[in-house]
Amino acid sequence: ICRKSNEFIKAMIFYSKLDVIIDFFIELSTQKDNSYFFCEFSDFEDALFVLSDYFSKNIDKLSFFFNKAVSMNIYAMFPIFSLVLHNFTKTGRFEESKTLMGSMIDNKMEISTCAINNYIDFLCKNNQIENAQQIFEFLSTYQPILVSHCESYKFSKYILGIGINIVTY
């Protein structure tokens, strides 16, 4: 694995090598406890943004990647899917947001606080107050499969705190 994960991800996207990207994340995960090992990648945050941007524009690739991650029990990939959810809500793509949020919930995947806040805000701004309230109430008791957290989750560009918080309320 190269030291520049950002460049590696860009190259694999360019060559349509999603299986290699999945293998990359498998190397960063452990099957025993699903914890994430960020190793020494100083640009790992940027790699996640590159990948989430790609998946936001390629729904079929997102679906493939999501299903593969779930089938292999790599729950620690939730930051990618939270970022995609964030991208969908910020660009007004309600159906895609709803589908991804549902898939993450169905598979007991963690959903970042920032993605939840954006999704609920999106619903409220689109006059779907009841839906926003239902999502809020459901997620306030949601029990996802948790992964180990480390300092690397505290991205400078995106908050990956887990679940409902006072801002959501």
PDB file of C-alpha atoms in Angstrom, residues 45 51 57 65 75 90 126:
ATOM      1  CA  GLU A  45      -9.171  12.337   4.956  1.00  0.00           C
ATOM      2  CA  LEU A  51     -14.089   8.469  -2.937  1.00  0.00           C
ATOM      3  CA  LYS A  57     -21.820  10.850  -9.015  1.00  0.00           C
ATOM      4  CA  PHE A  65     -19.223  -0.778  -2.941  1.00  0.00           C
ATOM      5  CA  TYR A  75     -18.614  -1.453   9.120  1.00  0.00           C
ATOM      6  CA  LYS A  90     -26.403  19.242   0.032  1.00  0.00           C
ATOM      7  CA  ASN A 126     -38.401  20.854   2.104  1.00  0.00           C
TER       8      ASN A 126
END
